[in-house]
Short mmCIF file of C-alpha atoms in Angstrom, two decimals:
data_model
loop_
_atom_site.label_atom_id
_atom_site.label_comp_id
_atom_site.label_asym_id
_atom_site.label_seq_id
_atom_site.Cartn_x
_atom_site.Cartn_y
_atom_site.Cartn_z
CA UNK V 1 84.81 -27.38 10.01
CA UNK V 2 82.00 -27.02 7.53
CA UNK V 3 81.15 -29.52 4.84
CA UNK V 4 81.15 -28.63 1.15
CA UNK V 5 77.34 -28.78 1.01
CA UNK V 6 77.01 -26.31 3.86
CA UNK V 7 79.44 -23.93 2.16
CA UNK V 8 77.47 -24.22 -1.08
CA UNK V 9 74.19 -23.46 0.71
CA UNK V 10 75.70 -20.42 2.45
CA UNK V 11 77.28 -19.30 -0.83
CA UNK V 12 73.96 -19.40 -2.69
CA UNK V 13 72.12 -17.75 0.20
CA UNK V 14 74.52 -14.86 0.66
CA UNK V 15 75.55 -14.28 -2.96
CA UNK V 16 72.19 -14.67 -4.71
CA UNK V 17 69.38 -14.32 -2.14
CA UNK V 18 70.24 -12.37 1.01
CA UNK V 19 70.39 -8.95 -0.66
CA UNK V 20 66.77 -9.27 -1.82
CA UNK V 21 65.42 -9.49 1.72
CA UNK V 22 67.91 -7.61 3.89
CA UNK V 23 69.99 -4.44 3.65
CA UNK V 24 73.29 -4.89 1.82
CA UNK V 25 75.13 -3.76 4.93
CA UNK V 26 73.87 -6.90 6.71
CA UNK V 27 75.46 -9.16 4.08
CA UNK V 28 79.04 -7.91 4.42
CA UNK V 29 80.07 -9.86 7.53
CA UNK V 30 78.41 -13.15 6.46
CA UNK V 31 80.11 -12.98 3.06
CA UNK V 32 83.48 -12.69 4.78
CA UNK V 33 82.65 -15.69 7.00
CA UNK V 34 81.63 -17.82 4.01
CA UNK V 35 84.83 -16.74 2.24
CA UNK V 36 86.92 -17.89 5.21
CA UNK V 37 84.99 -21.15 5.58
CA UNK V 38 85.32 -21.84 1.86
CA UNK V 39 89.09 -21.40 2.04
CA UNK V 40 89.25 -23.77 5.01
CA UNK V 41 87.69 -26.61 3.01
CA UNK V 42 89.49 -25.74 -0.24
CA UNK V 43 86.54 -24.28 -2.15
CA UNK V 44 88.49 -21.28 -3.42
CA UNK V 45 86.17 -20.51 -6.35
CA UNK V 46 83.09 -19.96 -4.21
CA UNK V 47 85.13 -18.38 -1.44
CA UNK V 48 86.50 -15.79 -3.85
CA UNK V 49 83.06 -15.11 -5.31
CA UNK V 50 81.93 -14.23 -1.79
CA UNK V 51 84.93 -11.94 -1.42
CA UNK V 52 84.09 -10.27 -4.74
CA UNK V 53 80.44 -9.74 -3.81
CA UNK V 54 81.55 -8.29 -0.47
CA UNK V 55 83.69 -5.73 -2.31
CA UNK V 56 80.81 -4.70 -4.54
CA UNK V 57 78.51 -4.37 -1.53
CA UNK V 58 81.06 -2.13 0.21
CA UNK V 59 80.93 0.10 -2.84
CA UNK V 60 77.12 -0.03 -3.15
CA UNK V 61 76.50 0.96 0.48
CA UNK V 62 78.42 4.21 -0.08
CA UNK V 63 81.32 3.42 2.18
CA UNK V 64 84.13 5.97 2.00
CA UNK V 65 85.84 5.47 -1.37
CA UNK V 66 89.30 5.58 0.21
CA UNK V 67 88.49 2.58 2.40
CA UNK V 68 86.81 0.80 -0.51
CA UNK V 69 89.96 1.31 -2.57
CA UNK V 70 92.10 -0.24 0.18
CA UNK V 71 89.74 -3.25 0.39
CA UNK V 72 89.84 -3.69 -3.38
CA UNK V 73 93.63 -3.51 -3.52
CA UNK V 74 93.91 -6.08 -0.72
CA UNK V 75 91.37 -8.30 -2.48
CA UNK V 76 93.31 -8.14 -5.75
CA UNK V 77 96.40 -9.30 -3.86
CA UNK V 78 94.49 -12.25 -2.36
CA UNK V 79 92.91 -13.20 -5.68
CA UNK V 80 96.33 -13.09 -7.35
CA UNK V 81 97.73 -15.46 -4.73
CA UNK V 82 94.78 -17.82 -5.16
CA UNK V 83 95.05 -17.67 -8.98
CA UNK V 84 91.48 -16.42 -9.35
CA UNK V 85 92.07 -14.36 -12.48
CA UNK V 86 88.45 -14.20 -13.71
CA UNK V 87 87.18 -12.97 -10.37
CA UNK V 88 90.11 -10.57 -10.12
CA UNK V 89 89.05 -8.87 -13.37
CA UNK V 90 85.73 -7.88 -11.76
CA UNK V 91 87.60 -6.30 -8.86
CA UNK V 92 90.04 -4.51 -11.17
CA UNK V 93 87.13 -2.90 -13.03
CA UNK V 94 85.57 -1.80 -9.75
CA UNK V 95 88.93 -0.45 -8.55
CA UNK V 96 89.29 1.58 -11.74
CA UNK V 97 85.81 3.02 -11.13
CA UNK V 98 86.65 3.95 -7.55
CA UNK V 99 89.90 5.60 -8.59
CA UNK V 100 88.15 7.62 -11.29
CA UNK V 101 85.52 8.79 -8.77
CA UNK V 102 88.34 9.81 -6.42
CA UNK V 103 90.09 11.72 -9.21
CA UNK V 104 93.12 9.43 -9.20
#
């Protein structure tokens, strides 16, 4: 598996840098991979930040709001299980926005 330093480097690259040089759509899959790798080594904080950024990018690239809502609801469930309450609040706010846009 990956080392903590490698996860940190990928985290910084994909959360803070990648979107400045590439389309947001290109960051979605790598963020999911860094999330999974972070969980494997026990770095849940950074892993969940990657998951959160992925959710925002799904919203920003104008993906169908119904599918974004499903992703957000699944993410909230994961963040609850991992006890990532601060990160979960960001997703809850985005979910409320998506629901309002959908008229729900």
